[in-house]
PDB file of C-alpha atoms in Angstrom:
ATOM      1  CA  LEU A   5      57.760 -30.745 -23.995  1.00 44.00           C
ATOM      2  CA  LYS A   6      55.382 -27.839 -23.936  1.00 45.00           C
ATOM      3  CA  HIS A   7      56.776 -24.406 -23.372  1.00 46.00           C
ATOM      4  CA  ILE A   8      56.246 -23.289 -19.784  1.00 42.00           C
ATOM      5  CA  SER A   9      55.594 -19.601 -19.272  1.00 45.00           C
ATOM      6  CA  ALA A  10      58.213 -17.709 -17.274  1.00 45.00           C
ATOM      7  CA  SER A  11      55.507 -16.157 -15.130  1.00 43.00           C
ATOM      8  CA  PRO A  12      52.638 -18.634 -14.695  1.00 46.00           C
ATOM      9  CA  SER A  13      49.420 -17.353 -13.183  1.00 44.00           C
ATOM     10  CA  HIS A  14      49.853 -19.260  -9.918  1.00 43.00           C
ATOM     11  CA  LEU A  15      53.320 -17.707  -9.382  1.00 42.00           C
ATOM     12  CA  ARG A  16      52.413 -14.104 -10.063  1.00 48.00           C
ATOM     13  CA  ARG A  17      52.532 -11.583  -7.272  1.00 46.00           C
ATOM     14  CA  PRO A  18      49.211 -10.786  -5.593  1.00 45.00           C
ATOM     15  CA  PRO A  19      47.864  -7.272  -6.130  1.00 46.00           C
ATOM     16  CA  ILE A  20      48.818  -4.513  -3.730  1.00 42.00           C
ATOM     17  CA  THR A  21      45.217  -4.154  -2.525  1.00 42.00           C
ATOM     18  CA  ALA A  22      45.145  -7.812  -1.482  1.00 46.00           C
ATOM     19  CA  LEU A  23      48.391  -7.399   0.457  1.00 41.00           C
ATOM     20  CA  CYS A  24      47.070  -4.296   2.188  1.00 45.00           C
ATOM     21  CA  SER A  25      43.828  -6.051   3.127  1.00 47.00           C
ATOM     22  CA  MET A  26      45.820  -8.925   4.644  1.00 48.00           C
ATOM     23  CA  LEU A  27      48.188  -6.664   6.581  1.00 49.00           C
ATOM     24  CA  LEU A  28      45.531  -4.136   7.623  1.00 54.00           C
ATOM     25  CA  PRO A  29      42.150  -5.873   8.007  1.00 57.00           C
ATOM     26  CA  ILE A  30      40.022  -2.739   7.659  1.00 60.00           C
ATOM     27  CA  PRO A  31      36.260  -3.348   7.663  1.00 63.00           C
ATOM     28  CA  MET A  32      34.069  -2.056   4.871  1.00 70.00           C
ATOM     29  CA  MET A  33      33.050   1.537   5.328  1.00 70.00           C
ATOM     30  CA  PRO A  34      29.322   2.102   6.031  1.00 72.00           C
ATOM     31  CA  MET A  35      27.195   3.705   3.334  1.00 77.00           C
ATOM     32  CA  GLN A  36      24.949   6.444   4.672  1.00 75.00           C
ATOM     33  CA  MET A  37      21.611   6.539   2.869  1.00 70.00           C
ATOM     34  CA  GLY A  38      19.747   9.047   5.031  1.00 73.00           C
ATOM     35  CA  PRO A  39      20.453  11.904   7.439  1.00 81.00           C
ATOM     36  CA  PRO A  40      23.085  11.546  10.192  1.00 84.00           C
ATOM     37  CA  THR A  41      22.205  10.107  13.582  1.00 86.00           C
ATOM     38  CA  SER A  42      21.356  12.282  16.555  1.00 88.00           C
ATOM     39  CA  TYR A  43      24.764  11.597  18.116  1.00 90.00           C
ATOM     40  CA  VAL A  44      26.567  12.688  14.947  1.00 90.00           C
ATOM     41  CA  LYS A  45      24.496  15.884  14.846  1.00 90.00           C
ATOM     42  CA  SER A  46      25.342  16.625  18.480  1.00 92.00           C
ATOM     43  CA  ARG A  47      29.082  16.230  17.777  1.00 93.00           C
ATOM     44  CA  GLN A  48      29.103  18.261  14.584  1.00 93.00           C
ATOM     45  CA  TRP A  49      30.706  21.238  16.331  1.00 95.00           C
ATOM     46  CA  VAL A  50      33.533  19.001  17.601  1.00 95.00           C
ATOM     47  CA  LEU A  51      34.206  17.883  14.044  1.00 96.00           C
ATOM     48  CA  LEU A  52      34.308  21.493  12.879  1.00 96.00           C
ATOM     49  CA  ALA A  53      36.680  22.516  15.687  1.00 96.00           C
ATOM     50  CA  LEU A  54      39.070  19.650  14.921  1.00 97.00           C
ATOM     51  CA  LEU A  55      39.074  20.479  11.218  1.00 97.00           C
ATOM     52  CA  ILE A  56      39.945  24.114  11.934  1.00 97.00           C
ATOM     53  CA  LEU A  57      42.757  23.101  14.303  1.00 96.00           C
ATOM     54  CA  GLN A  58      44.072  20.566  11.793  1.00 97.00           C
ATOM     55  CA  THR A  59      44.077  23.180   9.041  1.00 97.00           C
ATOM     56  CA  VAL A  60      46.085  25.608  11.200  1.00 96.00           C
ATOM     57  CA  ALA A  61      48.511  22.871  12.269  1.00 95.00           C
ATOM     58  CA  CYS A  62      48.997  21.771   8.647  1.00 96.00           C
ATOM     59  CA  ALA A  63      49.786  25.331   7.553  1.00 96.00           C
ATOM     60  CA  MET A  64      52.314  25.754  10.388  1.00 94.00           C
ATOM     61  CA  ARG A  65      53.828  22.391   9.499  1.00 94.00           C
ATOM     62  CA  MET A  66      54.518  23.437   5.939  1.00 95.00           C
ATOM     63  CA  VAL A  67      55.650  27.009   6.748  1.00 94.00           C
ATOM     64  CA  LEU A  68      57.687  26.552   9.941  1.00 92.00           C
ATOM     65  CA  LEU A  69      58.929  22.972   9.696  1.00 92.00           C
ATOM     66  CA  LEU A  70      59.157  22.967   5.883  1.00 93.00           C
ATOM     67  CA  ASP A  71      57.674  19.457   5.957  1.00 92.00           C
ATOM     68  CA  ILE A  72      56.129  19.600   2.492  1.00 93.00           C
ATOM     69  CA  ILE A  73      55.468  15.871   2.008  1.00 94.00           C
ATOM     70  CA  GLY A  74      54.045  15.367   5.487  1.00 93.00           C
ATOM     71  CA  GLY A  75      51.965  18.514   5.171  1.00 94.00           C
ATOM     72  CA  PHE A  76      50.612  17.400   1.801  1.00 96.00           C
ATOM     73  CA  ILE A  77      49.541  14.006   3.184  1.00 95.00           C
ATOM     74  CA  MET A  78      47.925  15.718   6.152  1.00 95.00           C
ATOM     75  CA  ALA A  79      46.163  18.146   3.803  1.00 96.00           C
ATOM     76  CA  ILE A  80      44.595  15.232   1.908  1.00 96.00           C
ATOM     77  CA  ALA A  81      43.078  13.891   5.142  1.00 96.00           C
ATOM     78  CA  ILE A  82      41.864  17.371   6.080  1.00 97.00           C
ATOM     79  CA  GLY A  83      40.266  17.774   2.657  1.00 96.00           C
ATOM     80  CA  ILE A  84      38.334  14.525   3.147  1.00 95.00           C
ATOM     81  CA  GLY A  85      37.208  15.772   6.544  1.00 96.00           C
ATOM     82  CA  TRP A  86      35.993  19.091   5.132  1.00 96.00           C
ATOM     83  CA  TYR A  87      34.112  17.240   2.392  1.00 95.00           C
ATOM     84  CA  ALA A  88      32.442  15.042   5.029  1.00 94.00           C
ATOM     85  CA  TYR A  89      31.404  18.149   6.952  1.00 95.00           C
ATOM     86  CA  ARG A  90      30.075  19.906   3.855  1.00 93.00           C
ATOM     87  CA  ASP A  91      28.121  16.764   2.900  1.00 90.00           C
ATOM     88  CA  GLY A  92      26.090  16.837   6.112  1.00 89.00           C
ATOM     89  CA  VAL A  93      28.619  14.914   8.235  1.00 92.00           C
ATOM     90  CA  ASN A  94      28.599  11.892   5.931  1.00 90.00           C
ATOM     91  CA  VAL A  95      29.748   8.957   8.032  1.00 91.00           C
ATOM     92  CA  THR A  96      31.462   7.263   5.074  1.00 91.00           C
ATOM     93  CA  PHE A  97      33.927  10.110   4.570  1.00 92.00           C
ATOM     94  CA  VAL A  98      34.169  10.652   8.322  1.00 94.00           C
ATOM     95  CA  CYS A  99      35.532   7.095   8.596  1.00 93.00           C
ATOM     96  CA  TYR A 100      38.096   7.724   5.853  1.00 93.00           C
ATOM     97  CA  TRP A 101      39.104  10.945   7.588  1.00 95.00           C
ATOM     98  CA  GLY A 102      39.426   9.121  10.902  1.00 95.00           C
ATOM     99  CA  ILE A 103      41.606   6.353   9.475  1.00 94.00           C
ATOM    100  CA  MET A 104      43.987   8.816   7.815  1.00 94.00           C
ATOM    101  CA  SER A 105      44.078  10.930  10.981  1.00 95.00           C
ATOM    102  CA  LEU A 106      44.971   7.850  13.020  1.00 95.00           C
ATOM    103  CA  ILE A 107      47.863   6.959  10.703  1.00 95.00           C
ATOM    104  CA  ASN A 108      49.153  10.538  10.537  1.00 95.00           C
ATOM    105  CA  GLY A 109      48.766  10.983  14.280  1.00 95.00           C
ATOM    106  CA  ALA A 110      50.714   7.815  15.058  1.00 96.00           C
ATOM    107  CA  PHE A 111      53.640   8.881  12.877  1.00 95.00           C
ATOM    108  CA  ASP A 112      53.544  12.434  14.257  1.00 95.00           C
ATOM    109  CA  LEU A 113      53.592  11.122  17.827  1.00 95.00           C
ATOM    110  CA  VAL A 114      56.642   8.979  17.083  1.00 95.00           C
ATOM    111  CA  LYS A 115      58.321  11.972  15.428  1.00 93.00           C
ATOM    112  CA  LEU A 116      57.619  14.126  18.500  1.00 93.00           C
ATOM    113  CA  ILE A 117      59.064  11.526  20.882  1.00 93.00           C
ATOM    114  CA  ASP A 118      62.110  11.036  18.669  1.00 92.00           C
ATOM    115  CA  HIS A 119      62.734  14.798  18.580  1.00 90.00           C
ATOM    116  CA  TRP A 120      62.170  15.184  22.322  1.00 89.00           C
ATOM    117  CA  VAL A 121      64.679  12.534  23.406  1.00 91.00           C
ATOM    118  CA  LYS A 122      67.413  13.751  21.048  1.00 89.00           C
ATOM    119  CA  ILE A 123      67.495  17.464  21.813  1.00 87.00           C
ATOM    120  CA  ASP A 124      69.729  18.858  24.562  1.00 85.00           C
ATOM    121  CA  VAL A 125      67.472  21.818  25.352  1.00 87.00           C
ATOM    122  CA  PRO A 126      63.925  21.968  26.697  1.00 88.00           C
ATOM    123  CA  LEU A 127      61.065  21.653  24.274  1.00 87.00           C
ATOM    124  CA  PHE A 128      59.923  25.162  25.241  1.00 91.00           C
ATOM    125  CA  SER A 129      62.170  27.857  26.664  1.00 86.00           C
ATOM    126  CA  GLY A 130      61.970  31.613  27.032  1.00 86.00           C
ATOM    127  CA  MET A 131      65.716  31.814  26.459  1.00 88.00           C
ATOM    128  CA  LEU A 132      65.366  30.479  22.919  1.00 87.00           C
ATOM    129  CA  PRO A 133      64.029  32.357  19.869  1.00 91.00           C
ATOM    130  CA  LEU A 134      60.312  32.573  19.180  1.00 91.00           C
ATOM    131  CA  ARG A 135      60.672  30.516  16.014  1.00 91.00           C
ATOM    132  CA  TYR A 136      62.031  27.559  18.017  1.00 90.00           C
ATOM    133  CA  ASN A 137      59.055  27.660  20.382  1.00 90.00           C
ATOM    134  CA  LEU A 138      56.637  27.854  17.462  1.00 93.00           C
ATOM    135  CA  MET A 139      58.289  24.870  15.821  1.00 92.00           C
ATOM    136  CA  SER A 140      58.036  22.911  19.078  1.00 92.00           C
ATOM    137  CA  ALA A 141      54.382  23.904  19.400  1.00 94.00           C
ATOM    138  CA  THR A 142      53.766  22.686  15.860  1.00 94.00           C
ATOM    139  CA  LEU A 143      55.367  19.325  16.594  1.00 94.00           C
ATOM    140  CA  LEU A 144      53.267  19.002  19.738  1.00 94.00           C
ATOM    141  CA  ALA A 145      50.031  20.112  18.056  1.00 95.00           C
ATOM    142  CA  GLN A 146      50.142  17.615  15.194  1.00 95.00           C
ATOM    143  CA  PRO A 147      49.333  14.444  17.188  1.00 95.00           C
ATOM    144  CA  MET A 148      47.049  16.421  19.501  1.00 96.00           C
ATOM    145  CA  VAL A 149      44.702  17.387  16.643  1.00 96.00           C
ATOM    146  CA  THR A 150      44.851  14.132  14.655  1.00 96.00           C
ATOM    147  CA  LEU A 151      44.509  11.370  17.248  1.00 96.00           C
ATOM    148  CA  PRO A 152      41.313  12.839  18.807  1.00 96.00           C
ATOM    149  CA  ALA A 153      39.892  13.004  15.271  1.00 96.00           C
ATOM    150  CA  ALA A 154      40.316   9.239  14.944  1.00 95.00           C
ATOM    151  CA  LEU A 155      38.520   8.743  18.262  1.00 95.00           C
ATOM    152  CA  LEU A 156      35.653  10.995  17.195  1.00 96.00           C
ATOM    153  CA  ALA A 157      35.313   9.130  13.888  1.00 94.00           C
ATOM    154  CA  TRP A 158      35.179   5.834  15.776  1.00 94.00           C
ATOM    155  CA  TYR A 159      32.310   7.011  17.996  1.00 94.00           C
ATOM    156  CA  MET A 160      30.419   8.314  14.964  1.00 92.00           C
ATOM    157  CA  TYR A 161      30.961   4.988  13.209  1.00 91.00           C
ATOM    158  CA  LYS A 162      29.612   3.065  16.207  1.00 90.00           C
ATOM    159  CA  SER A 163      26.616   5.380  16.448  1.00 88.00           C
ATOM    160  CA  PHE A 164      25.775   4.758  12.804  1.00 86.00           C
ATOM    161  CA  THR A 165      26.263   0.978  12.825  1.00 85.00           C
ATOM    162  CA  GLU A 166      24.251   0.507  16.034  1.00 83.00           C
ATOM    163  CA  SER A 167      21.295   2.472  14.675  1.00 75.00           C
ATOM    164  CA  GLU A 168      18.685   1.608  12.078  1.00 57.00           C
ATOM    165  CA  TYR A 169      17.139   4.065   9.624  1.00 51.00           C
ATOM    166  CA  ASN A 170      13.345   4.351   9.722  1.00 46.00           C
ATOM    167  CA  ASP A 171      12.078   5.265   6.251  1.00 44.00           C
ATOM    168  CA  SER A 172       8.621   6.307   7.413  1.00 45.00           C
ATOM    169  CA  ALA A 173       9.860   8.514  10.245  1.00 46.00           C
ATOM    170  CA  GLY A 174      12.962   9.749   8.409  1.00 47.00           C
ATOM    171  CA  ILE A 175      15.189   9.291  11.460  1.00 48.00           C
ATOM    172  CA  TYR A 176      17.624   6.768  12.895  1.00 48.00           C
ATOM    173  CA  GLN A 177      16.461   4.610  15.793  1.00 48.00           C
ATOM    174  CA  TYR A 178      18.972   3.183  18.214  1.00 45.00           C
ATOM    175  CA  GLY A 179      19.301  -0.595  18.244  1.00 45.00           C
ATOM    176  CA  ARG A 180      18.968  -3.288  15.642  1.00 43.00           C
ATOM    177  CA  PRO A 181      15.530  -4.462  14.476  1.00 41.00           C
ATOM    178  CA  THR A 182      15.629  -7.477  16.784  1.00 40.00           C
ATOM    179  CA  GLU A 183      15.976  -5.107  19.723  1.00 42.00           C
ATOM    180  CA  ARG A 184      12.937  -3.055  18.678  1.00 43.00           C
ATOM    181  CA  ASP A 185      10.276  -5.806  18.787  1.00 44.00           C
ATOM    182  CA  ASP A 186      10.481  -6.993  15.205  1.00 44.00           C
ATOM    183  CA  PRO A 187       8.151 -10.022  15.232  1.00 43.00           C
ATOM    184  CA  ASP A 188       9.553 -11.506  12.023  1.00 46.00           C
ATOM    185  CA  GLU A 189      12.994 -11.842  13.589  1.00 43.00           C
ATOM    186  CA  ARG A 190      12.049 -12.849  17.117  1.00 42.00           C
ATOM    187  CA  VAL A 191       9.474 -15.529  16.293  1.00 42.00           C
ATOM    188  CA  GLY A 192      10.759 -18.924  15.185  1.00 43.00           C
ATOM    189  CA  LEU A 193       9.141 -21.479  12.898  1.00 39.00           C
ATOM    190  CA  LEU A 194       7.200 -23.107  15.726  1.00 43.00           C
ATOM    191  CA  GLY A 195       5.966 -19.848  17.177  1.00 45.00           C
ATOM    192  CA  ARG A 196       8.662 -19.858  19.815  1.00 45.00           C
ATOM    193  CA  THR A 197      10.249 -16.681  21.100  1.00 43.00           C
ATOM    194  CA  ARG A 198      13.845 -16.475  22.182  1.00 44.00           C
ATOM    195  CA  GLY A 199      13.996 -17.953  25.626  1.00 45.00           C
ATOM    196  CA  GLY A 200      10.296 -18.834  25.622  1.00 47.00           C
ATOM    197  CA  ALA A 201       8.153 -21.905  25.069  1.00 47.00           C
ATOM    198  CA  ALA A 202       6.363 -22.987  21.924  1.00 44.00           C
ATOM    199  CA  GLY A 203       3.149 -21.131  21.215  1.00 44.00           C
ATOM    200  CA  SER A 204       4.103 -18.193  23.435  1.00 45.00           C
ATOM    201  CA  SER A 205       4.621 -15.817  20.541  1.00 44.00           C
ATOM    202  CA  THR A 206       4.180 -12.093  21.077  1.00 45.00           C
ATOM    203  CA  SER A 207       3.285 -11.394  17.447  1.00 46.00           C
ATOM    204  CA  GLY A 208      -0.381 -12.421  17.614  1.00 50.00           C
ATOM    205  CA  GLY A 209      -0.125 -16.163  18.399  1.00 53.00           C
ATOM    206  CA  PHE A 210       1.454 -17.470  15.209  1.00 53.00           C
ATOM    207  CA  GLN A 211       1.394 -21.272  14.968  1.00 60.00           C
ATOM    208  CA  ALA A 212       2.939 -23.384  12.244  1.00 58.00           C
ATOM    209  CA  PHE A 213       0.900 -26.149  10.499  1.00 58.00           C
ATOM    210  CA  ALA A 214      -2.413 -25.085  12.059  1.00 62.00           C
ATOM    211  CA  GLY A 215      -5.779 -26.381  10.801  1.00 64.00           C
ATOM    212  CA  SER A 216      -7.130 -29.743   9.671  1.00 68.00           C
ATOM    213  CA  GLY A 217      -5.679 -31.703   6.780  1.00 66.00           C
ATOM    214  CA  GLN A 218      -7.529 -32.306   3.516  1.00 70.00           C
ATOM    215  CA  ARG A 219      -7.433 -35.601   1.558  1.00 70.00           C
ATOM    216  CA  LEU A 220      -7.397 -35.467  -2.249  1.00 71.00           C
ATOM    217  CA  GLY A 221     -10.437 -36.909  -4.040  1.00 67.00           C
ATOM    218  CA  VAL A 222     -12.730 -36.608  -1.018  1.00 58.00           C
ATOM    219  CA  ASN A 223     -15.813 -34.350  -1.273  1.00 56.00           C
TER     220      ASN A 223
END
């Protein structure tokens, strides 16, 4: 009998990336090749405001709550967001920033609810020391500055994917090519438009197999 390996290839564990892709079906991030869309430019100040608030909340998290690990993970997401802003609001890094903000915000919201239902005193009180109120404000601010960031990243992602870059004009145009009168996409093989009859093409009357046939060997 041949020796059978203790760990054959079909019994090996799948890689961690494959498991993550099965558990979290995250779509591929878009690759921005030109300038940002007009919507992204109009929301650039919102991105800047959220990054400033996240930076302040992260600093208070590490100083007041002494949450070093959580603050470090939050700082990584903030660093990606600042890089996206410095790179002209690059939608690729904005999406990464939004995904990490969504994960951090979900955990921070659960932590806030868990703390709120277990304490015997109000979340804010003038009878308690200032440090307690600042710690409560930090717990409340963490999901409030991370979850809106995920929503903003989603709207920027939709704006980018629903637009098409025009190389000649150097701008993004809203809608896919089929929605902007692209004759190559709307005209079928028989010169038939979507929802129209044959020969009713809007691209100059294209007709397939037009003209008379020629027989070989005939002058």
